[in-house]
C-alpha cells in the first residue's frame, strides 16, 4: 500500500523546504498545488476556476498513481 502525505499551511511557512528535504531523504515525488495553479493561471484569469481545475488535476494524478501501485 502507498502512503500519501499532504502538507498545507500559510504562505512562507516552510512547506516547500520541508517537502524538498523529505523528497530527497525518502526518494518520493512531490506534487505541488502551486505549480499546477501557476500554469493554469496563465490561461484563465478566474482564481476560483483555477483552484477547481488544480484540485481536480491533483486528485486525478493521485488516483492514477494509487491505481498503478495497486496493480
PDB file of C-alpha atoms in Angstrom:
ATOM      1  CA  UNK A   1       0.000   0.000   0.000  1.00  0.00           C
ATOM      2  CA  UNK A   2       1.217   3.519  -0.786  1.00  0.00           C
ATOM      3  CA  UNK A   3       1.391   6.432   1.566  1.00  0.00           C
ATOM      4  CA  UNK A   4       0.240   9.891   0.622  1.00  0.00           C
ATOM      5  CA  UNK A   5       1.311  12.851   2.701  1.00  0.00           C
ATOM      6  CA  UNK A   6      -0.408  16.225   2.452  1.00  0.00           C
ATOM      7  CA  UNK A   7       1.277  19.394   3.615  1.00  0.00           C
ATOM      8  CA  UNK A   8      -0.715  22.562   3.859  1.00  0.00           C
ATOM      9  CA  UNK A   9      -0.273  25.888   5.530  1.00  0.00           C
ATOM     10  CA  UNK A  10       0.001  29.579   5.032  1.00  0.00           C
ATOM     11  CA  UNK A  11       2.451  31.149   2.628  1.00  0.00           C
ATOM     12  CA  UNK A  12       6.130  31.209   3.623  1.00  0.00           C
ATOM     13  CA  UNK A  13       5.792  28.679   6.457  1.00  0.00           C
ATOM     14  CA  UNK A  14       8.344  26.200   5.083  1.00  0.00           C
ATOM     15  CA  UNK A  15       6.182  23.691   3.195  1.00  0.00           C
ATOM     16  CA  UNK A  16       8.467  23.657   0.156  1.00  0.00           C
ATOM     17  CA  UNK A  17      11.613  23.432   2.292  1.00  0.00           C
ATOM     18  CA  UNK A  18      10.249  20.504   4.299  1.00  0.00           C
ATOM     19  CA  UNK A  19       8.903  18.636   1.284  1.00  0.00           C
ATOM     20  CA  UNK A  20      12.161  19.123  -0.643  1.00  0.00           C
ATOM     21  CA  UNK A  21      14.104  17.636   2.269  1.00  0.00           C
ATOM     22  CA  UNK A  22      11.609  14.794   2.676  1.00  0.00           C
ATOM     23  CA  UNK A  23      11.683  14.059  -1.046  1.00  0.00           C
ATOM     24  CA  UNK A  24      15.472  13.792  -1.014  1.00  0.00           C
ATOM     25  CA  UNK A  25      15.551  11.669   2.130  1.00  0.00           C
ATOM     26  CA  UNK A  26      12.897   9.079   1.296  1.00  0.00           C
ATOM     27  CA  UNK A  27      13.043   9.356  -2.515  1.00  0.00           C
ATOM     28  CA  UNK A  28       9.448  10.327  -3.247  1.00  0.00           C
ATOM     29  CA  UNK A  29       7.882  12.578  -5.831  1.00  0.00           C
ATOM     30  CA  UNK A  30       6.232  15.803  -4.769  1.00  0.00           C
ATOM     31  CA  UNK A  31       3.073  17.205  -6.339  1.00  0.00           C
ATOM     32  CA  UNK A  32       2.653  20.883  -5.575  1.00  0.00           C
ATOM     33  CA  UNK A  33      -0.670  22.645  -5.993  1.00  0.00           C
ATOM     34  CA  UNK A  34       1.027  25.978  -6.636  1.00  0.00           C
ATOM     35  CA  UNK A  35       2.987  24.606  -9.600  1.00  0.00           C
ATOM     36  CA  UNK A  36      -0.190  23.452 -11.313  1.00  0.00           C
ATOM     37  CA  UNK A  37      -2.098  26.614 -10.381  1.00  0.00           C
ATOM     38  CA  UNK A  38       0.660  28.838 -11.799  1.00  0.00           C
ATOM     39  CA  UNK A  39       0.492  27.156 -15.204  1.00  0.00           C
ATOM     40  CA  UNK A  40      -3.301  27.293 -15.387  1.00  0.00           C
ATOM     41  CA  UNK A  41      -3.384  30.945 -14.318  1.00  0.00           C
ATOM     42  CA  UNK A  42      -1.504  31.888 -17.499  1.00  0.00           C
ATOM     43  CA  UNK A  43      -4.595  30.862 -19.463  1.00  0.00           C
ATOM     44  CA  UNK A  44      -7.513  31.571 -17.111  1.00  0.00           C
ATOM     45  CA  UNK A  45      -7.872  34.731 -15.029  1.00  0.00           C
ATOM     46  CA  UNK A  46     -10.549  33.480 -12.606  1.00  0.00           C
ATOM     47  CA  UNK A  47      -8.844  32.159  -9.437  1.00  0.00           C
ATOM     48  CA  UNK A  48     -11.885  30.160  -8.373  1.00  0.00           C
ATOM     49  CA  UNK A  49     -11.886  28.276 -11.685  1.00  0.00           C
ATOM     50  CA  UNK A  50      -8.102  27.843 -11.423  1.00  0.00           C
ATOM     51  CA  UNK A  51      -8.447  26.336  -7.939  1.00  0.00           C
ATOM     52  CA  UNK A  52     -11.150  23.925  -9.095  1.00  0.00           C
ATOM     53  CA  UNK A  53      -9.093  22.773 -12.067  1.00  0.00           C
ATOM     54  CA  UNK A  54      -5.960  22.489  -9.925  1.00  0.00           C
ATOM     55  CA  UNK A  55      -7.613  20.290  -7.288  1.00  0.00           C
ATOM     56  CA  UNK A  56      -9.303  18.162  -9.963  1.00  0.00           C
ATOM     57  CA  UNK A  57      -5.925  17.564 -11.628  1.00  0.00           C
ATOM     58  CA  UNK A  58      -4.222  16.741  -8.320  1.00  0.00           C
ATOM     59  CA  UNK A  59      -6.995  14.305  -7.416  1.00  0.00           C
ATOM     60  CA  UNK A  60      -6.681  12.595 -10.798  1.00  0.00           C
ATOM     61  CA  UNK A  61      -2.878  12.333 -10.504  1.00  0.00           C
ATOM     62  CA  UNK A  62      -3.163  10.843  -7.024  1.00  0.00           C
ATOM     63  CA  UNK A  63      -5.866   8.388  -8.116  1.00  0.00           C
ATOM     64  CA  UNK A  64      -3.841   7.331 -11.146  1.00  0.00           C
ATOM     65  CA  UNK A  65      -0.744   6.696  -9.023  1.00  0.00           C
ATOM     66  CA  UNK A  66      -2.700   4.730  -6.435  1.00  0.00           C
ATOM     67  CA  UNK A  67      -4.151   2.545  -9.195  1.00  0.00           C
ATOM     68  CA  UNK A  68      -0.711   1.984 -10.721  1.00  0.00           C
ATOM     69  CA  UNK A  69       0.749   0.936  -7.367  1.00  0.00           C
ATOM     70  CA  UNK A  70      -2.107  -1.495  -6.643  1.00  0.00           C
ATOM     71  CA  UNK A  71      -1.741  -3.380  -9.941  1.00  0.00           C
TER      72      UNK A  71
END
